[in-house]
Coordinates of C-alpha atoms in Angstrom, one line a residue:
Chain A
X7 CA -26.6 10.4 -19.2
X8 CA -23.1 10.8 -20.6
X9 CA -21.0 13.7 -19.4
X10 CA -20.6 16.5 -21.8
X11 CA -17.0 16.7 -23.0
X12 CA -15.1 19.6 -21.4
X13 CA -13.5 20.6 -24.6
X14 CA -15.6 21.2 -27.7
X15 CA -12.9 20.6 -30.3
X16 CA -11.5 17.9 -32.5
X17 CA -8.7 17.0 -30.1
X18 CA -10.6 14.8 -27.7
X19 CA -8.2 12.4 -26.1
X20 CA -5.1 13.8 -27.9
X21 CA -4.1 16.8 -25.7
X22 CA -0.7 17.0 -27.3
X23 CA -2.4 17.9 -30.6
X24 CA -4.5 20.6 -29.0
X25 CA -1.4 22.1 -27.5
X26 CA 0.4 21.8 -30.8
X27 CA -2.3 23.7 -32.5
X28 CA -2.2 26.3 -29.7
X29 CA 1.5 26.8 -30.0
X30 CA 1.4 26.8 -33.8
X31 CA -1.2 29.6 -33.8
X32 CA 0.8 31.7 -31.4
X33 CA 3.9 31.2 -33.5
X34 CA 2.0 32.4 -36.6
X35 CA 1.3 35.6 -34.7
X36 CA 5.0 36.1 -34.2
X37 CA 5.6 34.7 -30.8
X38 CA 8.9 32.8 -30.7
X39 CA 8.8 29.3 -29.1
X40 CA 11.1 28.1 -26.3
X41 CA 11.3 24.4 -25.5
X42 CA 11.1 23.2 -21.8
X43 CA 11.5 19.8 -20.3
X44 CA 10.6 20.1 -16.6
X45 CA 8.5 21.8 -13.9
X46 CA 11.5 23.8 -12.8
X47 CA 11.5 26.0 -15.9
X48 CA 10.2 29.4 -14.8
X49 CA 7.2 29.7 -17.2
X50 CA 6.2 33.2 -15.8
X51 CA 9.5 34.6 -17.0
X52 CA 9.3 33.1 -20.4
X53 CA 5.7 34.4 -20.8
X54 CA 6.6 37.8 -19.5
X55 CA 9.1 38.1 -22.4
X56 CA 6.4 37.3 -25.0
X57 CA 7.8 33.8 -25.6
X58 CA 5.8 30.6 -25.8
X59 CA 6.9 27.7 -23.6
X60 CA 6.5 24.3 -25.3
X61 CA 6.8 21.2 -23.2
X62 CA 9.0 18.9 -25.4
X63 CA 8.1 15.3 -26.3
X64 CA 9.3 12.7 -23.7
X65 CA 6.6 10.2 -23.2
X66 CA 6.6 7.8 -26.2
X67 CA 8.4 4.5 -26.5
X68 CA 8.6 5.0 -30.3
X69 CA 12.0 6.9 -30.5
X70 CA 13.7 4.9 -27.7
X71 CA 15.4 2.4 -30.1
X72 CA 16.9 5.4 -31.9
X73 CA 18.1 6.9 -28.6
X74 CA 19.7 3.7 -27.7
X75 CA 22.1 3.9 -30.6
X76 CA 23.8 6.7 -28.6
X77 CA 22.5 6.4 -24.9
X78 CA 22.9 3.3 -22.7
X79 CA 19.8 1.1 -22.6
X80 CA 19.6 1.0 -18.8
X81 CA 18.7 4.6 -18.6
X82 CA 15.4 6.3 -17.6
X83 CA 12.8 6.0 -20.4
X84 CA 11.9 9.7 -20.2
X85 CA 15.5 10.7 -21.0
X86 CA 15.8 8.1 -23.7
X87 CA 12.5 9.1 -25.3
X88 CA 13.4 12.8 -25.1
X89 CA 16.7 12.3 -26.9
X90 CA 15.3 9.8 -29.3
X91 CA 12.7 12.5 -30.4
X92 CA 15.6 14.9 -30.9
X93 CA 17.7 12.5 -32.9
X94 CA 14.8 11.4 -35.1
X95 CA 13.5 15.0 -35.5
X96 CA 10.0 13.7 -34.7
X97 CA 9.0 16.2 -31.9
X98 CA 7.2 19.0 -33.6
X99 CA 7.6 21.1 -30.4
X100 CA 11.3 20.7 -30.6
X101 CA 11.3 21.6 -34.3
X102 CA 9.5 24.9 -33.5
X103 CA 11.7 25.8 -30.6
X104 CA 14.4 28.4 -31.2
X105 CA 16.1 27.5 -27.9
X106 CA 15.7 24.9 -25.1
X107 CA 15.7 25.5 -21.4
X108 CA 17.0 22.6 -19.3
X109 CA 17.8 22.0 -15.6
X110 CA 20.3 19.7 -13.8
X111 CA 17.5 17.7 -12.2
X112 CA 19.4 14.4 -12.6
X113 CA 22.7 13.0 -13.8
X114 CA 21.1 11.2 -16.8
X115 CA 19.4 14.4 -18.0
X116 CA 22.3 16.7 -17.7
X117 CA 24.6 14.4 -19.7
X118 CA 21.9 13.9 -22.3
X119 CA 21.5 17.8 -22.5
X120 CA 25.2 18.0 -23.5
X121 CA 24.4 15.8 -26.6
X122 CA 21.2 17.6 -27.3
X123 CA 23.1 21.0 -27.2
X124 CA 24.9 19.8 -30.4
X125 CA 21.6 20.0 -32.2
X126 CA 19.9 23.1 -30.7
X127 CA 20.9 26.1 -28.5
X128 CA 20.5 24.8 -24.9
X129 CA 20.5 26.8 -21.8
X130 CA 21.1 24.6 -18.8
X131 CA 20.2 25.9 -15.3
X132 CA 22.1 24.6 -12.3
X133 CA 19.4 23.5 -9.9
X134 CA 20.4 23.5 -6.2
X135 CA 19.5 20.3 -4.6
X136 CA 19.6 21.1 -0.9
X137 CA 16.5 23.3 -1.4
X138 CA 16.2 24.2 2.3
X139 CA 19.6 25.9 2.6
X140 CA 19.5 29.7 2.3
X141 CA 22.2 29.6 -0.4
X142 CA 19.9 27.5 -2.6
X143 CA 17.5 30.5 -2.9
X144 CA 20.4 32.9 -3.7
X145 CA 21.8 30.4 -6.3
X146 CA 18.6 29.7 -8.0
X147 CA 17.8 33.4 -8.2
X148 CA 21.1 33.9 -10.0
X149 CA 20.3 31.0 -12.3
X150 CA 16.9 32.6 -13.2
X151 CA 18.7 35.9 -13.8
X152 CA 21.2 34.2 -16.1
X153 CA 18.3 32.6 -18.0
X154 CA 16.8 36.1 -18.3
X155 CA 20.0 37.3 -19.9
X156 CA 20.1 34.3 -22.2
X157 CA 16.6 34.8 -23.4
X158 CA 17.1 38.6 -23.7
X159 CA 20.2 38.0 -25.9
X160 CA 18.8 35.1 -27.9
X161 CA 15.5 36.9 -28.7
X162 CA 16.8 40.4 -28.7
X163 CA 14.4 41.9 -26.1
X164 CA 14.4 43.3 -22.7
X165 CA 12.1 42.6 -19.8
X166 CA 11.0 45.0 -17.1
X167 CA 10.3 44.1 -13.5
X168 CA 6.8 45.4 -14.0
X169 CA 6.1 42.9 -16.9
X170 CA 7.4 40.1 -14.6
X171 CA 5.2 41.2 -11.7
X172 CA 2.2 41.1 -14.0
X173 CA 3.1 37.7 -15.3
X174 CA 3.5 36.4 -11.7
X175 CA 0.1 37.7 -10.7
X176 CA -1.5 36.3 -13.8
X177 CA 0.1 32.9 -13.0
X178 CA -1.2 33.0 -9.5
X179 CA -4.7 33.6 -11.0
X180 CA -4.3 30.7 -13.4
X181 CA -3.0 28.3 -10.8
X182 CA -5.8 29.2 -8.4
X183 CA -8.4 28.6 -11.1
X184 CA -6.7 25.2 -11.9
X185 CA -6.8 24.2 -8.2
X186 CA -10.5 24.9 -8.2
X187 CA -10.8 22.7 -11.3
X188 CA -9.1 19.9 -9.5
X189 CA -11.5 20.3 -6.6
X190 CA -14.1 18.5 -8.7
X191 CA -12.0 15.4 -8.5
X192 CA -12.1 15.6 -4.7
X193 CA -15.8 14.9 -4.7
X194 CA -17.4 11.6 -4.0
X195 CA -17.5 10.2 -6.6
X196 CA -15.4 12.6 -8.7
X197 CA -17.0 14.8 -11.3
X198 CA -14.0 14.7 -13.5
X199 CA -12.0 11.8 -15.0
X200 CA -8.2 11.4 -15.1
X201 CA -8.3 11.9 -18.8
X202 CA -9.9 15.3 -18.3
X203 CA -7.4 16.3 -15.7
X204 CA -4.7 15.3 -18.1
X205 CA -6.3 17.1 -21.0
X206 CA -6.8 20.4 -19.1
X207 CA -3.4 20.3 -17.3
X208 CA -1.6 19.7 -20.6
X209 CA -3.0 23.0 -22.0
X210 CA -2.9 25.0 -18.8
X211 CA 0.8 24.5 -18.3
X212 CA 2.0 26.5 -21.4
X213 CA -1.1 28.8 -21.8
X214 CA -1.4 32.1 -20.1
X215 CA -3.9 33.1 -17.5
X216 CA -5.8 35.3 -20.0
X217 CA -6.0 32.4 -22.5
X218 CA -7.1 29.9 -19.8
X219 CA -9.7 32.1 -18.2
X220 CA -12.5 31.8 -20.8
X221 CA -11.6 28.1 -21.3
X222 CA -11.8 27.3 -17.5
X223 CA -15.0 29.4 -17.2
X224 CA -16.7 27.2 -19.7
X225 CA -15.2 24.1 -18.1
X226 CA -16.4 25.1 -14.6
X227 CA -19.9 25.9 -16.0
X228 CA -20.1 22.4 -17.5
X229 CA -18.9 20.9 -14.2
X230 CA -21.6 22.8 -12.3
X231 CA -24.1 21.4 -14.8
X232 CA -22.7 17.9 -14.1
X233 CA -23.1 18.5 -10.4
X234 CA -26.7 19.6 -10.9
X235 CA -27.5 16.6 -13.1
X236 CA -25.8 14.2 -10.8
X237 CA -23.3 13.1 -13.5
X238 CA -20.0 11.7 -12.1
X239 CA -17.3 9.2 -12.8
X240 CA -17.5 5.8 -11.1
X241 CA -19.4 5.1 -7.9
X242 CA -18.9 6.1 -4.3
X243 CA -17.9 2.4 -3.6
X244 CA -15.0 2.4 -6.1
X245 CA -11.6 2.8 -4.4
X246 CA -10.0 6.2 -4.9
X247 CA -6.3 6.2 -5.8
X248 CA -3.7 9.0 -5.5
X249 CA -0.9 8.5 -8.0
X250 CA 2.4 10.1 -7.0
X251 CA 5.9 9.8 -8.3
X252 CA 7.5 10.4 -11.7
X253 CA 5.7 12.3 -14.5
X254 CA 3.0 10.4 -16.3
X255 CA 2.1 11.0 -19.9
X256 CA 1.9 9.2 -23.3
X257 CA 2.9 5.5 -22.9
X258 CA 3.2 5.9 -19.1
X259 CA -0.5 6.6 -19.0
X260 CA -0.9 2.9 -18.8
X261 CA -0.7 3.2 -15.0
X262 CA -3.9 5.4 -14.9
X263 CA -5.6 3.1 -17.4
X264 CA -4.8 -0.1 -15.5
X265 CA -6.0 1.4 -12.2
X266 CA -9.2 2.3 -14.0
X267 CA -9.6 -1.1 -15.6
X268 CA -9.0 -2.7 -12.2
X269 CA -12.0 -0.8 -10.8
X270 CA -10.2 2.1 -9.2
X271 CA -10.6 5.8 -9.6
X272 CA -7.6 8.0 -10.2
X273 CA -8.7 11.0 -8.1
X274 CA -5.4 12.9 -8.0
X275 CA -2.4 12.7 -10.3
X276 CA 0.4 14.2 -8.1
X277 CA 3.3 14.7 -10.4
X278 CA 4.7 17.4 -12.6
X279 CA 2.2 16.3 -15.2
X280 CA -0.6 16.5 -12.7
X281 CA -1.5 18.9 -9.9
X282 CA 2.1 19.8 -8.9
X283 CA 2.6 22.6 -11.4
X284 CA -0.5 24.5 -10.1
X285 CA 0.2 24.3 -6.4
X286 CA 1.5 27.2 -4.3
X287 CA 1.6 30.9 -4.7
X288 CA 4.3 33.2 -6.0
X289 CA 4.8 36.4 -3.9
X290 CA 3.3 39.4 -5.7
X291 CA 4.7 42.9 -5.7
X292 CA 7.8 41.8 -3.9
X293 CA 11.0 43.9 -4.2
X294 CA 12.6 41.3 -6.3
X295 CA 10.2 39.3 -8.6
X296 CA 13.0 37.0 -9.8
X297 CA 13.7 36.0 -6.2
X298 CA 10.0 35.5 -5.6
X299 CA 10.0 33.2 -8.6
X300 CA 13.1 31.3 -7.4
X301 CA 11.4 30.8 -4.0
X302 CA 8.3 29.2 -5.5
X303 CA 10.2 26.9 -7.8
X304 CA 12.5 25.6 -5.1
X305 CA 9.3 24.6 -3.3
X306 CA 8.5 22.0 -6.0
X307 CA 8.8 18.8 -4.1
X308 CA 10.8 16.8 -6.7
X309 CA 12.8 13.8 -5.5
X310 CA 16.0 15.4 -6.9
X311 CA 15.9 17.6 -3.7
X312 CA 17.4 16.4 -0.5
X313 CA 16.0 16.1 2.0
X314 CA 12.6 16.3 0.3
X315 CA 10.2 16.4 3.3
X316 CA 8.1 18.9 1.3
X317 CA 6.9 16.0 -0.7
X318 CA 5.5 14.3 2.4
X319 CA 3.8 17.5 3.5
X320 CA 2.4 18.0 0.1
X321 CA 1.2 14.4 0.0
X322 CA -0.5 14.8 3.4
X323 CA -2.3 17.9 2.0
X324 CA -3.5 16.0 -1.1
X325 CA -4.6 13.0 1.1
X326 CA -6.6 15.4 3.3
X327 CA -8.2 17.1 0.3
X328 CA -8.8 14.2 -2.1
X329 CA -9.4 11.4 0.4
X330 CA -7.8 8.5 -1.5
X331 CA -8.2 4.9 -0.3
X332 CA -4.7 3.9 -1.6
X333 CA -1.5 5.5 -2.9
X334 CA 0.4 4.3 -5.9
X335 CA 4.0 5.6 -6.3
X336 CA 4.9 5.4 -9.9
X337 CA 8.7 5.2 -10.5
X338 CA 10.2 5.2 -14.0
X339 CA 12.9 2.5 -14.4
X340 CA 16.3 3.8 -13.5
X341 CA 15.1 7.0 -11.8
X342 CA 17.1 6.5 -8.7
X343 CA 15.9 9.5 -6.7
X344 CA 12.2 8.6 -7.0
X345 CA 13.0 4.9 -6.6
X346 CA 15.0 5.4 -3.3
X347 CA 12.5 8.0 -2.0
X348 CA 9.6 5.6 -2.5
X349 CA 10.5 3.9 0.7
X350 CA 9.9 7.1 2.7
X351 CA 6.7 7.8 0.8
X352 CA 5.4 4.3 1.6
X353 CA 6.3 4.7 5.3
X354 CA 4.6 8.1 5.5
X355 CA 1.5 7.0 3.7
X356 CA 1.0 3.9 5.8
X357 CA 2.2 5.2 9.2
X358 CA 0.7 8.7 9.1
X359 CA -2.4 8.1 7.1
X360 CA -3.1 4.3 7.4
X361 CA -3.4 3.9 3.7
X362 CA -2.1 1.0 1.7
X363 CA 0.7 2.0 -0.7
X364 CA 2.1 0.3 -3.8
X365 CA 5.3 1.1 -5.7
X366 CA 5.1 0.4 -9.4
X367 CA 8.4 0.6 -11.2
X368 CA 8.0 0.6 -15.0
X369 CA 9.0 2.1 -18.3
X370 CA 7.1 2.9 -21.5
X371 CA 6.9 -0.6 -22.8
X372 CA 3.7 -2.6 -22.5
X373 CA 5.2 -6.0 -21.7
X374 CA 4.7 -5.6 -17.9
X375 CA 1.0 -4.7 -18.0
X376 CA -0.1 -8.1 -16.8
X377 CA 2.2 -7.9 -13.7
X378 CA 1.1 -4.3 -13.0
X379 CA -2.5 -5.3 -13.3
X380 CA -2.0 -8.1 -10.7
X381 CA -0.3 -5.7 -8.3
X382 CA -2.9 -3.0 -8.8
X383 CA -5.8 -5.4 -8.4
X384 CA -4.2 -6.8 -5.2
X385 CA -3.9 -3.2 -3.9
X386 CA -7.6 -2.5 -4.7
X387 CA -8.6 -5.9 -3.1
X388 CA -7.0 -4.6 0.1
X389 CA -9.3 -1.6 0.3
X390 CA -12.5 -2.8 -1.4
X391 CA -15.6 -1.8 0.5
Chain B
X7 CA -22.8 -27.0 -3.2
X8 CA -19.4 -27.3 -4.9
X9 CA -17.0 -24.3 -4.9
X10 CA -14.0 -24.3 -7.2
X11 CA -10.8 -22.4 -7.1
X12 CA -8.6 -22.6 -10.1
X13 CA -5.0 -21.2 -10.1
X14 CA -3.6 -20.8 -13.6
X15 CA 0.1 -20.4 -13.1
X16 CA 2.9 -20.0 -15.5
X17 CA 4.0 -23.6 -15.0
X18 CA 1.0 -25.5 -13.7
X19 CA -2.8 -25.3 -13.4
X20 CA -4.2 -26.2 -10.0
X21 CA -7.8 -27.0 -9.3
X22 CA -9.4 -27.3 -5.8
X23 CA -13.1 -28.0 -5.2
X24 CA -14.5 -27.5 -1.7
X25 CA -17.9 -27.9 -0.1
X26 CA -19.9 -25.3 1.8
X27 CA -17.9 -26.1 4.9
X28 CA -14.5 -25.6 3.1
X29 CA -13.8 -29.4 3.1
X30 CA -11.7 -30.4 0.0
X31 CA -13.7 -32.6 -2.4
X32 CA -11.3 -32.6 -5.3
X33 CA -7.7 -31.6 -6.1
X34 CA -6.0 -31.7 -9.5
X35 CA -2.9 -30.4 -11.2
X36 CA -1.7 -30.2 -14.8
X37 CA 1.1 -28.6 -16.7
X38 CA 0.1 -25.2 -18.2
X39 CA 1.7 -26.1 -21.5
X40 CA 1.3 -23.8 -24.5
X41 CA -2.5 -23.9 -24.7
X42 CA -3.6 -23.2 -21.1
X43 CA -7.3 -23.0 -22.0
X44 CA -7.2 -26.5 -23.5
X45 CA -5.6 -27.8 -20.2
X46 CA -8.2 -25.9 -18.2
X47 CA -11.0 -27.5 -20.1
X48 CA -9.6 -31.0 -19.4
X49 CA -9.0 -30.3 -15.7
X50 CA -12.5 -28.8 -15.2
X51 CA -14.1 -31.7 -17.1
X52 CA -16.2 -33.3 -14.4
X53 CA -15.5 -30.9 -11.5
X54 CA -19.1 -29.6 -11.7
X55 CA -18.6 -26.5 -9.6
X56 CA -21.6 -24.3 -8.7
X57 CA -19.4 -21.3 -8.4
X58 CA -15.7 -20.7 -9.5
X59 CA -13.1 -18.2 -8.7
X60 CA -10.0 -18.0 -10.9
X61 CA -6.6 -16.8 -9.9
X62 CA -3.1 -16.8 -11.3
X63 CA -1.8 -15.1 -14.4
X64 CA -4.3 -16.8 -16.6
X65 CA -7.3 -15.7 -14.5
X66 CA -8.6 -13.1 -17.0
X67 CA -8.4 -15.6 -19.9
X68 CA -10.4 -18.1 -17.8
X69 CA -13.1 -15.5 -17.1
X70 CA -13.6 -15.1 -20.8
X71 CA -14.3 -18.8 -21.4
X72 CA -16.0 -19.9 -18.1
X73 CA -18.5 -18.3 -15.8
X74 CA -16.3 -17.2 -13.0
X75 CA -15.0 -14.3 -10.9
X76 CA -11.3 -13.5 -10.4
X77 CA -9.0 -12.6 -7.5
X78 CA -5.3 -12.0 -7.5
X79 CA -2.8 -14.6 -6.4
X80 CA -2.0 -12.4 -3.5
X81 CA -5.5 -12.5 -2.0
X82 CA -5.9 -16.2 -2.8
X83 CA -2.6 -17.3 -1.2
X84 CA -3.3 -15.1 1.9
X85 CA -6.8 -16.8 2.3
X86 CA -5.4 -20.3 1.8
X87 CA -2.5 -19.8 4.1
X88 CA -4.7 -18.3 6.9
X89 CA -6.9 -21.4 7.0
X90 CA -3.9 -23.8 7.1
X91 CA -1.9 -21.8 9.7
X92 CA -4.1 -19.2 11.4
X93 CA -1.3 -17.9 13.6
X94 CA 1.0 -16.9 10.6
X95 CA 1.5 -13.3 9.7
X96 CA 3.4 -13.7 6.5
X97 CA 3.2 -15.7 3.3
X98 CA 6.1 -16.3 0.9
X99 CA 5.0 -17.7 -2.4
X100 CA 7.5 -18.8 -4.9
X101 CA 6.0 -20.0 -8.1
X102 CA 7.1 -20.9 -11.6
X103 CA 7.9 -17.4 -12.8
X104 CA 7.3 -14.9 -10.0
X105 CA 7.6 -14.7 -6.2
X106 CA 5.7 -12.7 -3.7
X107 CA 5.9 -11.8 -0.1
X108 CA 2.7 -10.9 1.7
X109 CA 2.2 -9.6 5.3
X110 CA -1.1 -10.2 7.0
X111 CA -3.1 -8.5 9.6
X112 CA -4.1 -10.8 12.5
X113 CA -7.5 -11.0 10.8
X114 CA -5.8 -12.5 7.8
X115 CA -6.4 -9.5 5.5
X116 CA -3.5 -8.5 3.3
X117 CA -1.5 -5.7 5.0
X118 CA 1.3 -5.3 2.4
X119 CA 2.8 -7.2 -0.4
X120 CA 5.7 -7.2 -2.8
X121 CA 6.0 -9.1 -6.1
X122 CA 9.2 -9.9 -8.0
X123 CA 8.4 -10.3 -11.6
X124 CA 9.6 -9.3 -15.1
X125 CA 12.2 -12.1 -15.1
X126 CA 12.5 -15.6 -13.7
X127 CA 15.3 -14.6 -11.3
X128 CA 14.9 -16.4 -8.0
X129 CA 11.8 -18.5 -9.1
X130 CA 11.0 -22.1 -9.9
X131 CA 11.9 -21.6 -13.5
X132 CA 15.4 -20.5 -12.4
X133 CA 15.9 -23.6 -10.2
X134 CA 14.5 -25.8 -13.0
X135 CA 17.0 -24.5 -15.6
X136 CA 19.9 -24.8 -13.1
X137 CA 18.9 -28.4 -12.1
X138 CA 19.0 -29.3 -15.7
X139 CA 22.4 -27.7 -16.3
X140 CA 23.8 -29.7 -13.3
X141 CA 22.1 -33.0 -14.4
X142 CA 19.8 -33.2 -11.5
X143 CA 16.1 -34.1 -11.6
X144 CA 14.0 -31.1 -10.3
X145 CA 12.3 -33.4 -7.8
X146 CA 15.5 -34.2 -6.0
X147 CA 17.4 -31.0 -6.6
X148 CA 16.9 -29.8 -3.1
X149 CA 17.9 -33.1 -1.5
X150 CA 21.1 -33.1 -3.6
X151 CA 22.0 -29.6 -2.6
X152 CA 21.5 -30.5 1.1
X153 CA 24.1 -33.2 0.6
X154 CA 26.8 -30.7 -0.1
X155 CA 29.5 -30.1 2.5
X156 CA 29.9 -26.4 1.7
X157 CA 28.3 -24.0 -0.7
X158 CA 29.8 -22.0 -3.5
X159 CA 28.9 -18.3 -3.8
X160 CA 26.8 -17.6 -6.9
X161 CA 26.5 -13.9 -7.5
X162 CA 24.2 -13.8 -10.5
X163 CA 20.5 -13.9 -10.0
X164 CA 19.7 -13.5 -13.6
X165 CA 19.0 -16.9 -15.2
X166 CA 21.1 -16.2 -18.2
X167 CA 24.1 -14.9 -16.2
X168 CA 23.8 -17.6 -13.6
X169 CA 23.9 -20.2 -16.3
X170 CA 27.3 -19.0 -17.5
X171 CA 28.5 -18.7 -13.9
X172 CA 27.5 -22.3 -13.4
X173 CA 29.2 -23.4 -16.6
X174 CA 32.4 -21.9 -15.6
X175 CA 32.2 -23.5 -12.1
X176 CA 31.6 -26.9 -13.7
X177 CA 34.7 -26.3 -15.9
X178 CA 36.7 -25.6 -12.8
X179 CA 35.8 -29.0 -11.5
X180 CA 33.6 -27.7 -8.7
X181 CA 31.4 -30.4 -7.0
X182 CA 28.0 -30.1 -8.6
X183 CA 26.2 -30.5 -5.3
X184 CA 28.1 -27.5 -3.9
X185 CA 27.1 -25.5 -6.9
X186 CA 23.5 -26.6 -6.3
X187 CA 23.7 -25.4 -2.7
X188 CA 25.1 -22.1 -3.8
X189 CA 22.2 -21.6 -6.2
X190 CA 19.7 -22.4 -3.6
X191 CA 21.4 -20.0 -1.1
X192 CA 21.2 -17.2 -3.6
X193 CA 17.5 -17.8 -4.2
X194 CA 16.9 -18.0 -0.5
X195 CA 18.8 -14.7 0.2
X196 CA 16.7 -12.9 -2.2
X197 CA 13.5 -14.4 -0.8
X198 CA 14.6 -13.5 2.8
X199 CA 15.2 -9.9 2.0
X200 CA 11.9 -9.6 0.3
X201 CA 10.0 -11.1 3.2
X202 CA 11.9 -9.0 5.7
X203 CA 11.0 -5.9 3.8
X204 CA 7.3 -6.7 3.8
X205 CA 6.8 -8.7 7.0
X206 CA 9.7 -8.3 9.3
X207 CA 8.3 -10.5 12.0
X208 CA 5.8 -13.4 12.7
X209 CA 5.5 -16.9 11.5
X210 CA 5.8 -17.5 7.7
X211 CA 3.8 -19.8 5.4
X212 CA 5.9 -20.9 2.5
X213 CA 3.7 -21.7 -0.6
X214 CA 4.0 -22.4 -4.3
X215 CA 5.8 -25.1 -6.1
X216 CA 9.3 -24.1 -4.9
X217 CA 8.1 -24.7 -1.3
X218 CA 8.3 -28.5 -2.0
X219 CA 12.1 -28.1 -2.3
X220 CA 13.7 -29.4 0.9
X221 CA 16.8 -27.3 0.6
X222 CA 14.8 -24.1 0.2
X223 CA 12.7 -25.0 3.2
X224 CA 15.8 -25.5 5.4
X225 CA 17.7 -22.5 4.1
X226 CA 14.7 -20.2 4.7
X227 CA 14.0 -21.4 8.2
X228 CA 17.7 -20.9 9.0
X229 CA 18.2 -17.5 7.4
X230 CA 14.8 -16.1 8.6
X231 CA 15.2 -17.5 12.1
X232 CA 11.5 -17.8 12.5
X233 CA 8.9 -20.5 12.2
X234 CA 8.4 -21.4 8.5
X235 CA 5.4 -23.5 7.9
X236 CA 5.2 -25.6 4.7
X237 CA 1.8 -26.9 3.8
X238 CA 1.6 -30.6 2.7
X239 CA 1.0 -29.6 -0.8
X240 CA 2.2 -26.0 -1.1
X241 CA 1.4 -25.7 -4.8
X242 CA -2.3 -25.9 -4.1
X243 CA -2.6 -23.1 -1.6
X244 CA -3.6 -20.5 -4.2
X245 CA -6.3 -22.7 -5.7
X246 CA -7.5 -23.7 -2.2
X247 CA -7.7 -20.0 -1.2
X248 CA -9.7 -19.2 -4.3
X249 CA -12.0 -22.1 -3.6
X250 CA -12.6 -20.9 -0.1
X251 CA -13.2 -17.4 -1.3
X252 CA -15.7 -18.8 -3.8
X253 CA -17.6 -20.6 -1.0
X254 CA -17.7 -17.3 1.0
X255 CA -19.3 -15.3 -1.9
X256 CA -22.6 -13.8 -0.9

């Protein structure tokens, strides 16, 4: 029996179109749209102000040639793609956005944002990179307050602490529900596919808790139905793979596809495009909701932080929960922080958990699929039962 | 029963047929050329295997035409090397267009591996192009390099950049055997760091076509300061491993 699709709409397999439809319909109701690029953008603040966050296009190889007329070719594909979309005017989310929020997560991005600022109002947040230092929390709190001022001024509105408190507790609700959804991937074999995780995660990121609640209720009911009918993905014998590293979307999805074609099951996408955005709790009813937000966002275990031991702890938690047989660390070409950190990730995964690990360094092109396939197949051969 | 292993590499296609005891019955090699499946048909002509495992970059293509299963080159080389040198803990395979370092558990299972790909840097193709530039036959390139009194430092690993570096060295009147030694050293340095990352200790089996090169053999043994085994016909190790795996299929 084929599993019933989790979404009953015309957007099967094209989550970007579903989200576009969602954002367009909100915009028609009068909600202004703000573009975001990264998991450090405080969505709760944006939503509390009655604004709609739109994750901007960054995952297609199509606009890279245009970007390379300005940017150097040996730059991360995510940055080139983002800028190429802006130059070409081909990202509908960017077109709808009245302002863009960006963070200094890496050198390539922050310099690209200077160029993008010539096209659209940009608010760049200075992200502290020694996240464990007490000053980091102070500084990031200030940065979020400055963002608040920017948004208040740009959109001519004020936000109360109460509204932010409500937004925070709603976000916690949404994230808890999302973590429950991901639990179905922890089952042996999983009840959800990587495509479904990608689909739901794509929508859940910009949507509010109220909007996600009925959707997730339906989804969970369908998953319970699957559990009852014994419908699942793959077999218990297929090796389970955790994919960590850089964000994965669009043309980078080849990594998930190749793992699947090689006979593996992607049971947990651990990246900003996967489970990472839904992990952790924001303190509710604190004296300072902005600081509470800042605290949660500094906990995001991105490789731009140093040291980034949180990533290893987070990986251990995911390994405990999802029981993968192997770990793939996906590194986008020229992403130095993830590339260098990969050594520590590999050491942690093999020494602490005894799991084989494979680093895949790639971009959005498809000319290395054969090589990736050989590497992934060799990894799966190591764990085949 | 006859069990075949066919290794369809970027430069050559290797076929090994073994019996149930793993004894080699047949061994063949052909250039991959531009129509690998045509070459495969020729090489398979009267091999009459009961069961075949294909490996190498052309393995999936083979599977479409012949009845076969596939394994990666990594597994195949590990299996072949284990039978030839059971005490080894690492395999370095340098083929036509990629190179790989594999570390093994004592059981012979793959523990870790790394593959250098995407360009021909530090592979057989690189040495082949450089030999041609210097007017040496590929078969004697290693011996010629070993005849140099000192080596010249070559910094480029990219085939295209190294070509221009070599051209300028020739223009300066540098001895071509010294340039040859410099080129071999740069390939060896890269291979050594790869094997040290993946398998920092233990005896090494050197496989693939480049393992036939005497200068590479000697540089690796010297730079690694460990025992480096070179099989009699190193280019057949992948096909041999695949044939053995074929004979072990349930």
